[in-house]
Amino acid sequence: MSEAPRMKYLAAYPQGLVDQVRQLMAQQRLADVLVQRYPDAHEVRTDGALYDYVTTLKADFMRKAAPLSRVLYDNKLHVVRHALGTYTAISRVQGGKLKAKREIRIASVFRDMPPAFLRMIVVHELAHLKEREHDKAFYQLCTYMEPAYHQLEFDLRVYLCHLDAGGQPLWSAGPETTAG
Ligand SMILES: [Zn+2]
């Protein structure tokens, strides 16, 4: 490897931490570390299963937030910076009534991930139901729903660096099921 990987997903983290990841990568040990920490893939394979998963978590922590119209895996979502998932709220007046449409899209790369990473991204998008910006209140809400949130986001970003550097997917479950 002549050129150091770009590690763009870790841009916000301290240099020392990024160097550790880079070193593990250079020693071909990063994949083993990740698989040891997160041995299994989740089984939330379809948009229907994802909808159930998200609404269950919402019922546990964000019961008062308005209901979601749609939840789906989106293979057009490019996983960069703040676009691990998206939350959209569109309100429009229809026949004199205010109709709200709230949609959560999760990048398709999350279909083949450990349960903890899926939970992390869903917690992130649910927190946007209440907090728009990535500010202190937002991350407080994230850690309320998932105490290990910060560690999980870091580990997820490490995995994205692994993929970005041409590494093989570590939790690929084979052909995608399209039902549901
Ligand atoms: Zn966000």
GROMACS .gro file of N, CA and C and ligand atoms in nm:
model
  541
    1MET      N    1   0.085  -0.119   0.000
    1MET     CA    2   0.000   0.000   0.000
    1MET      C    3   0.089   0.124   0.000
    2SER      N    4   0.088   0.197  -0.109
    2SER     CA    5   0.178   0.311  -0.119
    2SER      C    6   0.120   0.436  -0.054
    3GLU      N    7  -0.011   0.449  -0.060
    3GLU     CA    8  -0.074   0.571  -0.010
    3GLU      C    9  -0.157   0.540   0.114
    4ALA      N   10  -0.150   0.627   0.212
    4ALA     CA   11  -0.230   0.607   0.334
    4ALA      C   12  -0.377   0.627   0.301
    5PRO      N   13  -0.465   0.541   0.355
    5PRO     CA   14  -0.608   0.560   0.331
    5PRO      C   15  -0.656   0.695   0.383
    6ARG      N   16  -0.760   0.748   0.319
    6ARG     CA   17  -0.800   0.885   0.350
    6ARG      C   18  -0.872   0.901   0.484
    7MET      N   19  -0.940   0.797   0.528
    7MET     CA   20  -1.007   0.801   0.659
    7MET      C   21  -1.104   0.919   0.671
    8LYS      N   22  -1.176   0.946   0.563
    8LYS     CA   23  -1.262   1.066   0.565
    8LYS      C   24  -1.375   1.055   0.666
    9TYR      N   25  -1.413   0.932   0.702
    9TYR     CA   26  -1.524   0.918   0.797
    9TYR      C   27  -1.482   0.950   0.940
   10LEU      N   28  -1.351   0.964   0.963
   10LEU     CA   29  -1.303   0.991   1.098
   10LEU      C   30  -1.249   1.133   1.112
   11ALA      N   31  -1.286   1.219   1.018
   11ALA     CA   32  -1.229   1.355   1.015
   11ALA      C   33  -1.250   1.432   1.145
   12ALA      N   34  -1.357   1.401   1.217
   12ALA     CA   35  -1.388   1.479   1.338
   12ALA      C   36  -1.320   1.425   1.464
   13TYR      N   37  -1.245   1.314   1.451
   13TYR     CA   38  -1.187   1.250   1.569
   13TYR      C   39  -1.040   1.290   1.589
   14PRO      N   40  -0.990   1.277   1.714
   14PRO     CA   41  -0.850   1.314   1.742
   14PRO      C   42  -0.751   1.233   1.657
   15GLN      N   43  -0.644   1.299   1.617
   15GLN     CA   44  -0.546   1.238   1.527
   15GLN      C   45  -0.490   1.107   1.583
   16GLY      N   46  -0.462   1.104   1.714
   16GLY     CA   47  -0.405   0.983   1.774
   16GLY      C   48  -0.493   0.861   1.755
   17LEU      N   49  -0.622   0.883   1.766
   17LEU     CA   50  -0.720   0.777   1.750
   17LEU      C   51  -0.723   0.729   1.604
   18VAL      N   52  -0.719   0.826   1.514
   18VAL     CA   53  -0.722   0.794   1.371
   18VAL      C   54  -0.596   0.716   1.333
   19ASP      N   55  -0.483   0.755   1.391
   19ASP     CA   56  -0.357   0.685   1.362
   19ASP      C   57  -0.362   0.540   1.408
   20GLN      N   58  -0.426   0.515   1.524
   20GLN     CA   59  -0.441   0.378   1.571
   20GLN      C   60  -0.518   0.292   1.471
   21VAL      N   61  -0.626   0.351   1.419
   21VAL     CA   62  -0.707   0.278   1.321
   21VAL      C   63  -0.625   0.252   1.195
   22ARG      N   64  -0.553   0.353   1.151
   22ARG     CA   65  -0.471   0.342   1.031
   22ARG      C   66  -0.367   0.230   1.048
   23GLN      N   67  -0.311   0.223   1.170
   23GLN     CA   68  -0.210   0.122   1.199
   23GLN      C   69  -0.270  -0.019   1.193
   24LEU      N   70  -0.387  -0.035   1.257
   24LEU     CA   71  -0.455  -0.165   1.251
   24LEU      C   72  -0.483  -0.205   1.107
   25MET      N   73  -0.522  -0.106   1.027
   25MET     CA   74  -0.552  -0.131   0.886
   25MET      C   75  -0.426  -0.175   0.812
   26ALA      N   76  -0.317  -0.104   0.836
   26ALA     CA   77  -0.190  -0.137   0.769
   26ALA      C   78  -0.141  -0.275   0.809
   27GLN      N   79  -0.169  -0.317   0.933
   27GLN     CA   80  -0.128  -0.450   0.980
   27GLN      C   81  -0.229  -0.558   0.943
   28GLN      N   82  -0.331  -0.522   0.865
   28GLN     CA   83  -0.437  -0.616   0.824
   28GLN      C   84  -0.510  -0.675   0.945
   29ARG      N   85  -0.521  -0.601   1.051
   29ARG     CA   86  -0.587  -0.653   1.171
   29ARG      C   87  -0.723  -0.590   1.198
   30LEU      N   88  -0.756  -0.486   1.123
   30LEU     CA   89  -0.877  -0.410   1.154
   30LEU      C   90  -1.004  -0.494   1.141
   31ALA      N   91  -1.014  -0.571   1.033
   31ALA     CA   92  -1.134  -0.653   1.011
   31ALA      C   93  -1.154  -0.752   1.126
   32ASP      N   94  -1.045  -0.815   1.171
   32ASP     CA   95  -1.055  -0.911   1.282
   32ASP      C   96  -1.104  -0.844   1.410
   33VAL      N   97  -1.051  -0.726   1.436
   33VAL     CA   98  -1.092  -0.653   1.556
   33VAL      C   99  -1.242  -0.624   1.551
   34LEU      N  100  -1.290  -0.580   1.436
   34LEU     CA  101  -1.432  -0.546   1.422
   34LEU      C  102  -1.521  -0.669   1.436
   35VAL      N  103  -1.481  -0.778   1.369
   35VAL     CA  104  -1.565  -0.899   1.373
   35VAL      C  105  -1.565  -0.961   1.513
   36GLN      N  106  -1.452  -0.948   1.583
   36GLN     CA  107  -1.448  -0.999   1.720
   36GLN      C  108  -1.543  -0.921   1.810
   37ARG      N  109  -1.544  -0.791   1.790
   37ARG     CA  110  -1.630  -0.706   1.874
   37ARG      C  111  -1.777  -0.720   1.836
   38TYR      N  112  -1.802  -0.736   1.706
   38TYR     CA  113  -1.940  -0.747   1.656
   38TYR      C  114  -1.952  -0.872   1.569
   39PRO      N  115  -1.971  -0.989   1.633
   39PRO     CA  116  -1.963  -1.114   1.555
   39PRO      C  117  -2.079  -1.136   1.457
   40ASP      N  118  -2.198  -1.088   1.489
   40ASP     CA  119  -2.314  -1.128   1.409
   40ASP      C  120  -2.377  -1.014   1.333
   41ALA      N  121  -2.446  -1.050   1.222
   41ALA     CA  122  -2.525  -0.953   1.147
   41ALA      C  123  -2.667  -0.951   1.204
   42HIS      N  124  -2.734  -0.838   1.187
   42HIS     CA  125  -2.876  -0.833   1.229
   42HIS      C  126  -2.962  -0.898   1.122
   43GLU      N  127  -3.091  -0.913   1.151
   43GLU     CA  128  -3.179  -0.981   1.056
   43GLU      C  129  -3.290  -0.891   1.004
   44VAL      N  130  -3.267  -0.761   1.014
   44VAL     CA  131  -3.367  -0.666   0.966
   44VAL      C  132  -3.339  -0.640   0.818
   45ARG      N  133  -3.388  -0.730   0.733
   45ARG     CA  134  -3.343  -0.731   0.593
   45ARG      C  135  -3.433  -0.653   0.498
   46THR      N  136  -3.558  -0.635   0.534
   46THR     CA  137  -3.652  -0.572   0.439
   46THR      C  138  -3.700  -0.436   0.492
   47ASP      N  139  -3.759  -0.358   0.403
   47ASP     CA  140  -3.815  -0.229   0.446
   47ASP      C  141  -3.925  -0.249   0.550
   48GLY      N  142  -4.004  -0.355   0.534
   48GLY     CA  143  -4.110  -0.384   0.631
   48GLY      C  144  -4.053  -0.415   0.768
   49ALA      N  145  -3.950  -0.497   0.771
   49ALA     CA  146  -3.886  -0.531   0.899
   49ALA      C  147  -3.820  -0.407   0.960
   50LEU      N  148  -3.766  -0.322   0.873
   50LEU     CA  149  -3.702  -0.199   0.921
   50LEU      C  150  -3.806  -0.105   0.982
   51TYR      N  151  -3.921  -0.096   0.917
   51TYR     CA  152  -4.029  -0.012   0.969
   51TYR      C  153  -4.069  -0.059   1.109
   52ASP      N  154  -4.086  -0.191   1.125
   52ASP     CA  155  -4.123  -0.246   1.256
   52ASP      C  156  -4.015  -0.217   1.360
   53TYR      N  157  -3.891  -0.234   1.320
   53TYR     CA  158  -3.779  -0.212   1.410
   53TYR      C  159  -3.777  -0.066   1.459
   54VAL      N  160  -3.793   0.025   1.365
   54VAL     CA  161  -3.786   0.168   1.398
   54VAL      C  162  -3.905   0.210   1.484
   55THR      N  163  -4.024   0.162   1.449
   55THR     CA  164  -4.142   0.204   1.526
   55THR      C  165  -4.140   0.144   1.667
   56THR      N  166  -4.083   0.026   1.683
   56THR     CA  167  -4.070  -0.032   1.817
   56THR      C  168  -3.977   0.053   1.903
   57LEU      N  169  -3.865   0.090   1.846
   57LEU     CA  170  -3.770   0.174   1.919
   57LEU      C  171  -3.831   0.312   1.950
   58LYS      N  172  -3.904   0.363   1.854
   58LYS     CA  173  -3.971   0.492   1.873
   58LYS      C  174  -4.073   0.483   1.987
   59ALA      N  175  -4.146   0.373   1.993
   59ALA     CA  176  -4.246   0.355   2.100
   59ALA      C  177  -4.179   0.349   2.237
   60ASP      N  178  -4.057   0.296   2.242
   60ASP     CA  179  -3.985   0.287   2.369
   60ASP      C  180  -3.936   0.422   2.418
   61PHE      N  181  -3.892   0.507   2.326
   61PHE     CA  182  -3.821   0.628   2.368
   61PHE      C  183  -3.884   0.758   2.321
   62MET      N  184  -3.957   0.755   2.211
   62MET     CA  185  -4.004   0.881   2.151
   62MET      C  186  -4.154   0.871   2.125
   63ARG      N  187  -4.223   0.818   2.223
   63ARG     CA  188  -4.366   0.791   2.206
   63ARG      C  189  -4.444   0.914   2.163
   64LYS      N  190  -4.404   1.030   2.215
   64LYS     CA  191  -4.482   1.151   2.191
   64LYS      C  192  -4.456   1.214   2.053
   65ALA      N  193  -4.345   1.177   1.991
   65ALA     CA  194  -4.316   1.234   1.859
   65ALA      C  195  -4.419   1.183   1.758
   66ALA      N  196  -4.447   1.266   1.660
   66ALA     CA  197  -4.549   1.232   1.561
   66ALA      C  198  -4.513   1.103   1.487
   67PRO      N  199  -4.614   1.028   1.443
   67PRO     CA  200  -4.588   0.899   1.377
   67PRO      C  201  -4.512   0.915   1.245
   68LEU      N  202  -4.443   0.810   1.207
   68LEU     CA  203  -4.366   0.810   1.082
   68LEU      C  204  -4.452   0.755   0.969
   69SER      N  205  -4.444   0.821   0.853
   69SER     CA  206  -4.519   0.771   0.738
   69SER      C  207  -4.445   0.659   0.668
   70ARG      N  208  -4.315   0.669   0.665
   70ARG     CA  209  -4.237   0.574   0.585
   70ARG      C  210  -4.100   0.552   0.646
   71VAL      N  211  -4.054   0.428   0.639
   71VAL     CA  212  -3.918   0.395   0.680
   71VAL      C  213  -3.863   0.300   0.575
   72LEU      N  214  -3.745   0.328   0.523
   72LEU     CA  215  -3.694   0.240   0.418
   72LEU      C  216  -3.542   0.242   0.408
   73TYR      N  217  -3.490   0.133   0.349
   73TYR     CA  218  -3.350   0.131   0.309
   73TYR      C  219  -3.340   0.201   0.175
   74ASP      N  220  -3.240   0.286   0.160
   74ASP     CA  221  -3.226   0.363   0.038
   74ASP      C  222  -3.088   0.338  -0.023
   75ASN      N  223  -3.084   0.273  -0.139
   75ASN     CA  224  -2.953   0.244  -0.198
   75ASN      C  225  -2.896   0.360  -0.277
   76LYS      N  226  -2.971   0.472  -0.281
   76LYS     CA  227  -2.915   0.591  -0.348
   76LYS      C  228  -2.851   0.686  -0.247
   77LEU      N  229  -2.867   0.653  -0.119
   77LEU     CA  230  -2.807   0.738  -0.016
   77LEU      C  231  -2.659   0.712  -0.009
   78HIS      N  232  -2.580   0.814  -0.036
   78HIS     CA  233  -2.437   0.798  -0.024
   78HIS      C  234  -2.395   0.827   0.119
   79VAL      N  235  -2.320   0.736   0.173
   79VAL     CA  236  -2.285   0.748   0.314
   79VAL      C  237  -2.168   0.845   0.330
   80VAL      N  238  -2.201   0.971   0.333
   80VAL     CA  239  -2.097   1.070   0.360
   80VAL      C  240  -2.141   1.160   0.473
   81ARG      N  241  -2.047   1.194   0.554
   81ARG     CA  242  -2.070   1.287   0.665
   81ARG      C  243  -2.203   1.268   0.734
   82HIS      N  244  -2.298   1.358   0.712
   82HIS     CA  245  -2.422   1.351   0.786
   82HIS      C  246  -2.530   1.274   0.714
   83ALA      N  247  -2.495   1.199   0.612
   83ALA     CA  248  -2.598   1.130   0.536
   83ALA      C  249  -2.593   0.979   0.556
   84LEU      N  250  -2.568   0.936   0.679
   84LEU     CA  251  -2.579   0.793   0.708
   84LEU      C  252  -2.724   0.750   0.695
   85GLY      N  253  -2.808   0.841   0.727
   85GLY     CA  254  -2.951   0.823   0.708
   85GLY      C  255  -3.009   0.962   0.687
   86THR      N  256  -3.137   0.970   0.653
   86THR     CA  257  -3.198   1.102   0.645
   86THR      C  258  -3.335   1.097   0.712
   87TYR      N  259  -3.371   1.208   0.767
   87TYR     CA  260  -3.505   1.224   0.820
   87TYR      C  261  -3.567   1.344   0.752
   88THR      N  262  -3.684   1.325   0.695
   88THR     CA  263  -3.750   1.435   0.626
   88THR      C  264  -3.890   1.456   0.682
   89ALA      N  265  -3.922   1.577   0.708
   89ALA     CA  266  -4.059   1.611   0.748
   89ALA      C  267  -4.115   1.709   0.646
   90ILE      N  268  -4.222   1.669   0.582
   90ILE     CA  269  -4.287   1.758   0.484
   90ILE      C  270  -4.429   1.782   0.533
   91SER      N  271  -4.463   1.908   0.549
   91SER     CA  272  -4.600   1.940   0.587
   91SER      C  273  -4.667   2.015   0.473
   92ARG      N  274  -4.786   1.978   0.441
   92ARG     CA  275  -4.859   2.057   0.343
   92ARG      C  276  -5.008   2.053   0.375
   93VAL      N  277  -5.074   2.159   0.330
   93VAL     CA  278  -5.217   2.168   0.355
   93VAL      C  279  -5.289   2.095   0.243
   94GLN      N  280  -5.376   2.003   0.285
   94GLN     CA  281  -5.449   1.924   0.187
   94GLN      C  282  -5.597   1.929   0.225
   95GLY      N  283  -5.679   1.990   0.141
   95GLY     CA  284  -5.821   2.001   0.171
   95GLY      C  285  -5.848   2.070   0.304
   96GLY      N  286  -5.771   2.174   0.331
   96GLY     CA  287  -5.791   2.250   0.454
   96GLY      C  288  -5.730   2.186   0.578
   97LYS      N  289  -5.669   2.068   0.562
   97LYS     CA  290  -5.607   2.000   0.675
   97LYS      C  291  -5.457   1.995   0.657
   98LEU      N  292  -5.386   2.010   0.768
   98LEU     CA  293  -5.241   2.001   0.761
   98LEU      C  294  -5.200   1.854   0.765
   99LYS      N  295  -5.135   1.810   0.657
   99LYS     CA  296  -5.088   1.672   0.651
   99LYS      C  297  -4.937   1.671   0.666
  100ALA      N  298  -4.889   1.590   0.754
  100ALA     CA  299  -4.744   1.580   0.775
  100ALA      C  300  -4.696   1.443   0.730
  101LYS      N  301  -4.585   1.445   0.659
  101LYS     CA  302  -4.526   1.322   0.614
  101LYS      C  303  -4.387   1.314   0.672
  102ARG      N  304  -4.361   1.213   0.749
  102ARG     CA  305  -4.230   1.200   0.813
  102ARG      C  306  -4.167   1.069   0.770
  103GLU      N  307  -4.046   1.082   0.719
  103GLU     CA  308  -3.984   0.970   0.653
  103GLU      C  309  -3.842   0.950   0.703
  104ILE      N  310  -3.807   0.826   0.733
  104ILE     CA  311  -3.668   0.796   0.768
  104ILE      C  312  -3.610   0.704   0.661
  105ARG      N  313  -3.499   0.744   0.604
  105ARG     CA  314  -3.427   0.660   0.508
  105ARG      C  315  -3.293   0.621   0.568
  106ILE      N  316  -3.262   0.494   0.558
  106ILE     CA  317  -3.137   0.441   0.610
  106ILE      C  318  -3.055   0.390   0.491
  107ALA      N  319  -2.930   0.432   0.482
  107ALA     CA  320  -2.845   0.388   0.370
  107ALA      C  321  -2.840   0.235   0.365
  108SER      N  322  -2.849   0.181   0.243
  108SER     CA  323  -2.856   0.036   0.225
  108SER      C  324  -2.738  -0.040   0.283
  109VAL      N  325  -2.625   0.027   0.297
  109VAL     CA  326  -2.507  -0.040   0.352
  109VAL      C  327  -2.539  -0.095   0.493
  110PHE      N  328  -2.638  -0.038   0.560
  110PHE     CA  329  -2.675  -0.085   0.695
  110PHE      C  330  -2.752  -0.216   0.695
  111ARG      N  331  -2.793  -0.262   0.577
  111ARG     CA  332  -2.862  -0.390   0.569
  111ARG      C  333  -2.770  -0.504   0.614
  112ASP      N  334  -2.644  -0.488   0.585
  112ASP     CA  335  -2.546  -0.592   0.620
  112ASP      C  336  -2.453  -0.541   0.729
  113MET      N  337  -2.509  -0.526   0.846
  113MET     CA  338  -2.429  -0.475   0.958
  113MET      C  339  -2.471  -0.545   1.087
  114PRO      N  340  -2.387  -0.533   1.190
  114PRO     CA  341  -2.426  -0.591   1.318
  114PRO      C  342  -2.544  -0.515   1.380
  115PRO      N  343  -2.619  -0.580   1.470
  115PRO     CA  344  -2.735  -0.515   1.531
  115PRO      C  345  -2.701  -0.380   1.595
  116ALA      N  346  -2.585  -0.370   1.657
  116ALA     CA  347  -2.550  -0.247   1.729
  116ALA      C  348  -2.537  -0.128   1.634
  117PHE      N  349  -2.486  -0.151   1.512
  117PHE     CA  350  -2.470  -0.040   1.417
  117PHE      C  351  -2.606   0.005   1.362
  118LEU      N  352  -2.694  -0.092   1.340
  118LEU     CA  353  -2.829  -0.055   1.294
  118LEU      C  354  -2.899   0.027   1.401
  119ARG      N  355  -2.885  -0.020   1.526
  119ARG     CA  356  -2.948   0.052   1.637
  119ARG      C  357  -2.895   0.195   1.646
  120MET      N  358  -2.763   0.208   1.630
  120MET     CA  359  -2.701   0.340   1.638
  120MET      C  360  -2.759   0.436   1.532
  121ILE      N  361  -2.770   0.390   1.408
  121ILE     CA  362  -2.817   0.481   1.304
  121ILE      C  363  -2.966   0.512   1.321
  122VAL      N  364  -3.042   0.414   1.370
  122VAL     CA  365  -3.185   0.438   1.392
  122VAL      C  366  -3.205   0.537   1.507
  123VAL      N  367  -3.127   0.520   1.613
  123VAL     CA  368  -3.130   0.614   1.725
  123VAL      C  369  -3.097   0.755   1.674
  124HIS      N  370  -2.997   0.764   1.587
  124HIS     CA  371  -2.956   0.893   1.531
  124HIS      C  372  -3.073   0.960   1.457
  125GLU      N  373  -3.137   0.884   1.371
  125GLU     CA  374  -3.247   0.942   1.292
  125GLU      C  375  -3.369   0.972   1.379
  126LEU      N  376  -3.396   0.887   1.478
  126LEU     CA  377  -3.508   0.915   1.569
  126LEU      C  378  -3.483   1.043   1.648
  127ALA      N  379  -3.359   1.065   1.686
  127ALA     CA  380  -3.326   1.186   1.762
  127ALA      C  381  -3.358   1.311   1.679
  128HIS      N  382  -3.348   1.298   1.547
  128HIS     CA  383  -3.382   1.413   1.460
  128HIS      C  384  -3.531   1.445   1.459
  129LEU      N  385  -3.614   1.354   1.510
  129LEU     CA  386  -3.755   1.387   1.523
  129LEU      C  387  -3.772   1.506   1.619
  130LYS      N  388  -3.678   1.517   1.711
  130LYS     CA  389  -3.686   1.623   1.811
  130LYS      C  390  -3.581   1.732   1.793
  131GLU      N  391  -3.462   1.693   1.756
  131GLU     CA  392  -3.351   1.789   1.746
  131GLU      C  393  -3.299   1.790   1.603
  132ARG      N  394  -3.301   1.905   1.541
  132ARG     CA  395  -3.263   1.915   1.401
  132ARG      C  396  -3.111   1.911   1.380
  133GLU      N  397  -3.041   1.988   1.461
  133GLU     CA  398  -2.896   2.002   1.442
  133GLU      C  399  -2.822   1.894   1.517
  134HIS      N  400  -2.695   1.875   1.480
  134HIS     CA  401  -2.608   1.783   1.555
  134HIS      C  402  -2.543   1.861   1.669
  135ASP      N  403  -2.624   1.899   1.766
  135ASP     CA  404  -2.571   1.977   1.876
  135ASP      C  405  -2.574   1.896   2.006
  136LYS      N  406  -2.549   1.962   2.116
  136LYS     CA  407  -2.538   1.891   2.243
  136LYS      C  408  -2.670   1.821   2.280
  137ALA      N  409  -2.779   1.892   2.262
  137ALA     CA  410  -2.910   1.834   2.294
  137ALA      C  411  -2.936   1.710   2.211
  138PHE      N  412  -2.894   1.716   2.085
  138PHE     CA  413  -2.912   1.602   1.995
  138PHE      C  414  -2.837   1.479   2.047
  139TYR      N  415  -2.708   1.497   2.080
  139TYR     CA  416  -2.629   1.382   2.125
  139TYR      C  417  -2.671   1.333   2.263
  140GLN      N  418  -2.725   1.423   2.345
  140GLN     CA  419  -2.780   1.379   2.473
  140GLN      C  420  -2.898   1.285   2.452
  141LEU      N  421  -2.979   1.319   2.355
  141LEU     CA  422  -3.094   1.235   2.323
  141LEU      C  423  -3.046   1.099   2.268
  142CYS      N  424  -2.944   1.102   2.185
  142CYS     CA  425  -2.887   0.978   2.131
  142CYS      C  426  -2.836   0.887   2.243
  143THR      N  427  -2.762   0.944   2.338
  143THR     CA  428  -2.705   0.861   2.444
  143THR      C  429  -2.811   0.819   2.546
  144TYR      N  430  -2.920   0.893   2.552
  144TYR     CA  431  -3.033   0.851   2.635
  144TYR      C  432  -3.093   0.722   2.575
  145MET      N  433  -3.107   0.719   2.445
  145MET     CA  434  -3.166   0.601   2.380
  145MET      C  435  -3.066   0.486   2.372
  146GLU      N  436  -2.939   0.518   2.355
  146GLU     CA  437  -2.835   0.415   2.343
  146GLU      C  438  -2.709   0.466   2.414
  147PRO      N  439  -2.688   0.419   2.540
  147PRO     CA  440  -2.575   0.471   2.619
  147PRO      C  441  -2.439   0.456   2.549
  148ALA      N  442  -2.423   0.355   2.466
  148ALA     CA  443  -2.294   0.335   2.398
  148ALA      C  444  -2.288   0.410   2.265
  149TYR      N  445  -2.378   0.507   2.245
  149TYR     CA  446  -2.391   0.571   2.115
  149TYR      C  447  -2.257   0.618   2.055
  150HIS      N  448  -2.177   0.689   2.135
  150HIS     CA  449  -2.055   0.748   2.079
  150HIS      C  450  -1.955   0.641   2.036
  151GLN      N  451  -1.941   0.536   2.118
  151GLN     CA  452  -1.852   0.426   2.080
  151GLN      C  453  -1.901   0.359   1.952
  152LEU      N  454  -2.031   0.340   1.942
  152LEU     CA  455  -2.088   0.273   1.825
  152LEU      C  456  -2.069   0.358   1.699
  153GLU      N  457  -2.088   0.489   1.712
  153GLU     CA  458  -2.070   0.573   1.594
  153GLU      C  459  -1.924   0.570   1.549
  154PHE      N  460  -1.834   0.571   1.645
  154PHE     CA  461  -1.691   0.563   1.609
  154PHE      C  462  -1.661   0.430   1.538
  155ASP      N  463  -1.706   0.320   1.598
  155ASP     CA  464  -1.678   0.189   1.539
  155ASP      C  465  -1.741   0.175   1.400
  156LEU      N  466  -1.861   0.229   1.386
  156LEU     CA  467  -1.926   0.228   1.255
  156LEU      C  468  -1.841   0.304   1.154
  157ARG      N  469  -1.792   0.420   1.194
  157ARG     CA  470  -1.710   0.501   1.102
  157ARG      C  471  -1.579   0.431   1.067
  158VAL      N  472  -1.526   0.357   1.164
  158VAL     CA  473  -1.406   0.276   1.138
  158VAL      C  474  -1.437   0.173   1.029
  159TYR      N  475  -1.552   0.110   1.041
  159TYR     CA  476  -1.592   0.011   0.940
  159TYR      C  477  -1.610   0.076   0.803
  160LEU      N  478  -1.668   0.195   0.799
  160LEU     CA  479  -1.684   0.266   0.671
  160LEU      C  480  -1.548   0.299   0.610
  161CYS      N  481  -1.449   0.330   0.694
  161CYS     CA  482  -1.313   0.353   0.644
  161CYS      C  483  -1.257   0.224   0.583
  162HIS      N  484  -1.285   0.113   0.650
  162HIS     CA  485  -1.242  -0.018   0.600
  162HIS      C  486  -1.299  -0.043   0.460
  163LEU      N  487  -1.428  -0.017   0.443
  163LEU     CA  488  -1.492  -0.034   0.311
  163LEU      C  489  -1.434   0.064   0.210
  164ASP      N  490  -1.414   0.188   0.256
  164ASP     CA  491  -1.364   0.294   0.170
  164ASP      C  492  -1.224   0.262   0.117
  165ALA      N  493  -1.147   0.190   0.199
  165ALA     CA  494  -1.011   0.154   0.159
  165ALA      C  495  -1.011   0.026   0.075
  166GLY      N  496  -1.129  -0.020   0.034
  166GLY     CA  497  -1.137  -0.138  -0.053
  166GLY      C  498  -1.152  -0.268   0.022
  167GLY      N  499  -1.176  -0.263   0.152
  167GLY     CA  500  -1.195  -0.385   0.231
  167GLY      C  501  -1.325  -0.455   0.198
  168GLN      N  502  -1.328  -0.587   0.219
  168GLN     CA  503  -1.448  -0.667   0.193
  168GLN      C  504  -1.555  -0.637   0.298
  169PRO      N  505  -1.684  -0.642   0.258
  169PRO     CA  506  -1.791  -0.632   0.359
  169PRO      C  507  -1.775  -0.744   0.461
  170LEU      N  508  -1.792  -0.713   0.589
  170LEU     CA  509  -1.765  -0.811   0.694
  170LEU      C  510  -1.889  -0.885   0.740
  171TRP      N  511  -2.008  -0.834   0.709
  171TRP     CA  512  -2.130  -0.900   0.760
  171TRP      C  513  -2.229  -0.926   0.647
  172SER      N  514  -2.177  -0.949   0.529
  172SER     CA  515  -2.265  -0.967   0.415
  172SER      C  516  -2.344  -1.096   0.429
  173ALA      N  517  -2.477  -1.084   0.413
  173ALA     CA  518  -2.564  -1.200   0.433
  173ALA      C  519  -2.607  -1.264   0.303
  174GLY      N  520  -2.537  -1.236   0.194
  174GLY     CA  521  -2.572  -1.299   0.068
  174GLY      C  522  -2.678  -1.221  -0.006
  175PRO      N  523  -2.750  -1.289  -0.098
  175PRO     CA  524  -2.846  -1.219  -0.185
  175PRO      C  525  -2.951  -1.144  -0.103
  176GLU      N  526  -2.987  -1.027  -0.149
  176GLU     CA  527  -3.084  -0.947  -0.077
  176GLU      C  528  -3.224  -1.002  -0.096
  177THR      N  529  -3.301  -0.999   0.011
  177THR     CA  530  -3.442  -1.033  -0.004
  177THR      C  531  -3.516  -0.905  -0.035
  178THR      N  532  -3.608  -0.912  -0.128
  178THR     CA  533  -3.675  -0.789  -0.168
  178THR      C  534  -3.820  -0.785  -0.121
  179ALA      N  535  -3.868  -0.893  -0.064
  179ALA     CA  536  -4.007  -0.896  -0.020
  179ALA      C  537  -4.029  -0.800   0.096
  180GLY      N  538  -4.154  -0.761   0.115
  180GLY     CA  539  -4.189  -0.679   0.230
  180GLY      C  540  -4.163  -0.535   0.204
  181ZN      ZN  541  -2.796   1.354   1.158
   0.00000   0.00000   0.00000
